[in-house]
Coordinates of C-alpha atoms in Angstrom, one line a residue:
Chain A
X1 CA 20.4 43.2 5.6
X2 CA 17.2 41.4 5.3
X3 CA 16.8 37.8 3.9
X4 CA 13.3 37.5 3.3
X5 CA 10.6 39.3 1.4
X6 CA 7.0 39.3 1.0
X7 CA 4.3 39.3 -1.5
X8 CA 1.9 41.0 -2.0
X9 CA 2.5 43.5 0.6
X10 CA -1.4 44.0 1.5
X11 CA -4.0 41.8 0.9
X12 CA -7.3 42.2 1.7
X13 CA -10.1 39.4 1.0
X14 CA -13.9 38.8 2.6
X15 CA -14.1 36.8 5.4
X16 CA -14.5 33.2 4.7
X17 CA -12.1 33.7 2.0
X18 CA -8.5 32.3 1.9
X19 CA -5.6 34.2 1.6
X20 CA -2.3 33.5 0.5
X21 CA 1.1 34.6 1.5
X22 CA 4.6 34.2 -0.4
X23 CA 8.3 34.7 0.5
X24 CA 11.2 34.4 -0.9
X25 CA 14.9 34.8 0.3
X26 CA 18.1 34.6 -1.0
X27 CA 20.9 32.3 0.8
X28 CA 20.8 28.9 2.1
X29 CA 18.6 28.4 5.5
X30 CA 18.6 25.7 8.3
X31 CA 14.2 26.7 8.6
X32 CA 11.7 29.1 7.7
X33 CA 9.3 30.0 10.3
X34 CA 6.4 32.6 10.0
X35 CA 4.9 35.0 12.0
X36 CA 2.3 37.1 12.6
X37 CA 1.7 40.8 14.5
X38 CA -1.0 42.8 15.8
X39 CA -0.9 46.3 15.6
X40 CA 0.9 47.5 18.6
X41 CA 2.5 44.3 19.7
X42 CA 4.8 42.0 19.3
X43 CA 5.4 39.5 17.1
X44 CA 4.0 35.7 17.8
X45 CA 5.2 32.9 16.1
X46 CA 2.8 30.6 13.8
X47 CA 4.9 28.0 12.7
X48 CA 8.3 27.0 11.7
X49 CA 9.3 24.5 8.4
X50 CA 12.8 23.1 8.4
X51 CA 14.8 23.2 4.9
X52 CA 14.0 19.3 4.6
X53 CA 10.4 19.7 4.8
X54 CA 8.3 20.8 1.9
X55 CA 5.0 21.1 3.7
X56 CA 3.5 21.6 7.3
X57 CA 0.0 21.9 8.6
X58 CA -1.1 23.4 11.4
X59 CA -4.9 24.0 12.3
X60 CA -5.8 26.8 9.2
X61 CA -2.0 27.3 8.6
X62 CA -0.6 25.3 5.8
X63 CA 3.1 26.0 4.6
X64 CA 5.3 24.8 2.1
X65 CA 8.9 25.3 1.2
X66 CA 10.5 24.7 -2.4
X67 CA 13.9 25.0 -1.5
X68 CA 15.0 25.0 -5.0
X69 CA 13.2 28.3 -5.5
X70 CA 14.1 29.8 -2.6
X71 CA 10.4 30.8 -1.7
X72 CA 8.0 29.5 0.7
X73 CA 4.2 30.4 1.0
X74 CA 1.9 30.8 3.8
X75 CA -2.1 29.6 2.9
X76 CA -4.9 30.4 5.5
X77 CA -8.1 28.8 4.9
X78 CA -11.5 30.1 6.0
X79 CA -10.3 33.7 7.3
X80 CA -11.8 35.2 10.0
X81 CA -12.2 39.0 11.0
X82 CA -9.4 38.2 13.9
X83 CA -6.7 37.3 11.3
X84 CA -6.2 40.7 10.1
X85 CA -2.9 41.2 10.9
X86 CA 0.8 41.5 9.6
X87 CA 2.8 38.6 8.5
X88 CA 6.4 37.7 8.6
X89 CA 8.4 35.4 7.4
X90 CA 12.1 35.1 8.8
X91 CA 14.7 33.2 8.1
X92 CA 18.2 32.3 9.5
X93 CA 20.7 32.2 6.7
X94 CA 23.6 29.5 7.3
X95 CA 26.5 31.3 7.0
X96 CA 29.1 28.0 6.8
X97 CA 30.1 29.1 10.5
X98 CA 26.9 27.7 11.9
X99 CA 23.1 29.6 11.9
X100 CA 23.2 33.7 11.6
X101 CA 20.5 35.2 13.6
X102 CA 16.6 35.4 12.2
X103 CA 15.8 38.2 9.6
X104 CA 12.4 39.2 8.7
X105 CA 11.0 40.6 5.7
X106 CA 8.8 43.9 5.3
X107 CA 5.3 41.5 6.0
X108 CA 2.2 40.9 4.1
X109 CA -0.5 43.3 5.6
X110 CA -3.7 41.5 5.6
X111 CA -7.5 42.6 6.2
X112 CA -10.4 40.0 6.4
X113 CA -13.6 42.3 5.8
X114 CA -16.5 41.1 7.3
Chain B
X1 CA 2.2 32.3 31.1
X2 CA 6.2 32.7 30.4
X3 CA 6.5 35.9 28.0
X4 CA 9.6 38.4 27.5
X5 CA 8.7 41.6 29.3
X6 CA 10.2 45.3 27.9
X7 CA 10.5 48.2 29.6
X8 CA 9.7 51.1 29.3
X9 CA 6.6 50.9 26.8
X10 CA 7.3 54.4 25.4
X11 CA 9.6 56.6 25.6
X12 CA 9.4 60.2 24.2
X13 CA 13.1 61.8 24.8
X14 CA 15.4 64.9 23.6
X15 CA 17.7 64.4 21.0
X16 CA 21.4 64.4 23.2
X17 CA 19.9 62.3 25.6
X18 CA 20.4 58.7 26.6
X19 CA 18.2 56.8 26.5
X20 CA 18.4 52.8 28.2
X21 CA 15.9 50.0 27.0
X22 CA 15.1 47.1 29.4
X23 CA 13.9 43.3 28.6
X24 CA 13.7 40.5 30.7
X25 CA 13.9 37.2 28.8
X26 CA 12.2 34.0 29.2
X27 CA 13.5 32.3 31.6
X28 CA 15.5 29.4 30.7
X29 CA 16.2 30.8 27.0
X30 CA 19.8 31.1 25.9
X31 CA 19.4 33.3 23.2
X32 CA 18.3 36.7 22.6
X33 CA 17.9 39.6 20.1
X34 CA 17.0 43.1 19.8
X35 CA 15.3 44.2 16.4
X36 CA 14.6 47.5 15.2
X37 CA 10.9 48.5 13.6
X38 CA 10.2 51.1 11.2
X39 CA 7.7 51.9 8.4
X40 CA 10.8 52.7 6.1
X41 CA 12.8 49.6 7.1
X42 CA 10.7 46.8 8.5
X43 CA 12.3 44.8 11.2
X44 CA 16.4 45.3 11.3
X45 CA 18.5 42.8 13.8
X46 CA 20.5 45.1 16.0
X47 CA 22.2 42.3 18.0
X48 CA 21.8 39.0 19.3
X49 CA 23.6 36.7 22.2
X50 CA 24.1 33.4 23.4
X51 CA 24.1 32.2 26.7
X52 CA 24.5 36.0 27.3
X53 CA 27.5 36.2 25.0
X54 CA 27.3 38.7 21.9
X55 CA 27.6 37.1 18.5
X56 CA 27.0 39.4 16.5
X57 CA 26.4 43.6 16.5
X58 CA 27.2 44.7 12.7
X59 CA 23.2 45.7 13.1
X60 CA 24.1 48.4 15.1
X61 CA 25.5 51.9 14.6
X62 CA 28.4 50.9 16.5
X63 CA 29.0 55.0 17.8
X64 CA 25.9 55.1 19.7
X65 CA 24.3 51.6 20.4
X66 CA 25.7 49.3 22.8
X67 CA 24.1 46.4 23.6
X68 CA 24.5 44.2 26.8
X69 CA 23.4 40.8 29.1
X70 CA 24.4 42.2 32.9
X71 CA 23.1 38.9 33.4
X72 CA 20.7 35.9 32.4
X73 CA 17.4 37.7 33.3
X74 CA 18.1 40.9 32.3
X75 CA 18.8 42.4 28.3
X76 CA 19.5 46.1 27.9
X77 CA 19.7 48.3 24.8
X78 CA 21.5 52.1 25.1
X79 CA 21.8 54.7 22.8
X80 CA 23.8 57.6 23.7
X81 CA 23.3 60.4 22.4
X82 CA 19.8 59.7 20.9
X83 CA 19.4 60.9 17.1
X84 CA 15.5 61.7 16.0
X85 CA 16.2 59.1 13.5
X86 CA 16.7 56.4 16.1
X87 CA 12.6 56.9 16.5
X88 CA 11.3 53.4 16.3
X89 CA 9.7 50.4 18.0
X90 CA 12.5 48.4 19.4
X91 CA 11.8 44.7 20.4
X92 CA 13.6 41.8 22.5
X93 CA 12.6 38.6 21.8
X94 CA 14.2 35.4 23.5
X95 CA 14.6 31.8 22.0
X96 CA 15.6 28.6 23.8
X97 CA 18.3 27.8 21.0
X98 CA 19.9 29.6 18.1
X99 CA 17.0 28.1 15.4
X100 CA 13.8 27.7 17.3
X101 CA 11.0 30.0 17.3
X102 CA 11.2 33.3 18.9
X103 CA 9.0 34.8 21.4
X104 CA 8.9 38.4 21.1
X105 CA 7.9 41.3 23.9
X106 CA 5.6 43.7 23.2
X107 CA 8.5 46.7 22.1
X108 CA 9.6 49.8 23.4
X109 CA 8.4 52.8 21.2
X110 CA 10.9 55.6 21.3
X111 CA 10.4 58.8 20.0
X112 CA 13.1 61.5 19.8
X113 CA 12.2 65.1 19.1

């Protein structure tokens, strides 16, 4: 079953624009990462949040992570054409036994128009 | 480089047949996982292992799938018979523990007509 889910499911904004991503899931986690896919390929991870953290940077990539809520957003700043892509957040549910394995939502499917 | 490498890339097979899914992990990585992606569905976890040791299957239609590690560089994925509904991208992705990031090979599309 999956854990996560994503809003909106597209998105598409002008290119310079930012664009913002949001997930939320329902049980308990040990980290949140997110990820991103190309069409055709495989997924490649962006970056991973731990339940104890509430924010993480990394170049355009910001995150945060309101545990209480159960939801976690993605921000990219200053899109480029290149970012259009799919984007996934996944989760690994603790299950009391020790970490399930990672589920992923349907994605966000965004388009940066030039 | 290190990336997880599936094979074949596409598969286009009758329904009946069997059909057997390669993926050679990263090496060094002690966990691994096969997903299933469809429009329908999104991404479904068929199985996973660690340190080639299946923890857990309930992904998978248990009558036809069968999922195994023969050993540490090599994941394989059967279905037998194939269904047309078993049409999908299926992907292997290795991780070098149970909660760090996974890296992800570029999928094996099957199609069964």
């Amino acid at each position: 079953s999956q854990q996560g889910e994503e809003d909106p499911q597209a998105l598409s904004i002008q290119e310079g624009e930012n664009a913002t991503m949001n997930c939320s899931y329902k049980t308990s986690i040990n980290n949140l990462q997110w990820y991103r896919q190309n069409s055709g390929r495989g997924l490649v991870h962006l970056i991973l949040i731990r339940s104890n953290e509430r924010e993480k940077h990394s170049g355009r990539l910001r995150v945060t992570l309101d545990t209480s809520k159960k939801s976690s957003s993605l921000l990219i700043t200053a899109s480029r054409a290149a970012d259009t892509a799919s984007y996934f957040c996944a989760t690994d549910a603790y299950s009391g036994g020790g970490a399930d394995g990672l589920t992923f939502g349907k994605g966000t499917h965004l388009i940066i128009q030039p | 480089d290190a990336r997880v490498t599936q094979t074949p890339r596409h598969k286009v097979t009758e329904m009946g047949q069997e059909v057997t899914m390669r993926c050679q992990p990263i090496l060094g990585h002690n966990t691994v996982f096969w997903y299933r992606q469809t429009m329908m569905q999104g991404l479904e976890l068929l199985a996973y292992f660690r340190n080639r040791a299946p923890l857990d299957d309930s992904g998978m239609p248990k009558d036809r799938f069968s999922a195994e590690m023969p050993d540490a560089t090599l994941a394989t994925l059967k279905i037998q018979p194939s269904e047309p509904r078993d049409s999908a991208v299926y992907f292997c992705a290795s991780g070098a523990s149970m909660n760090s990031p996974l890296h992800f090979g570029n999928g094996t599309r099957l199609t069964v007509t």
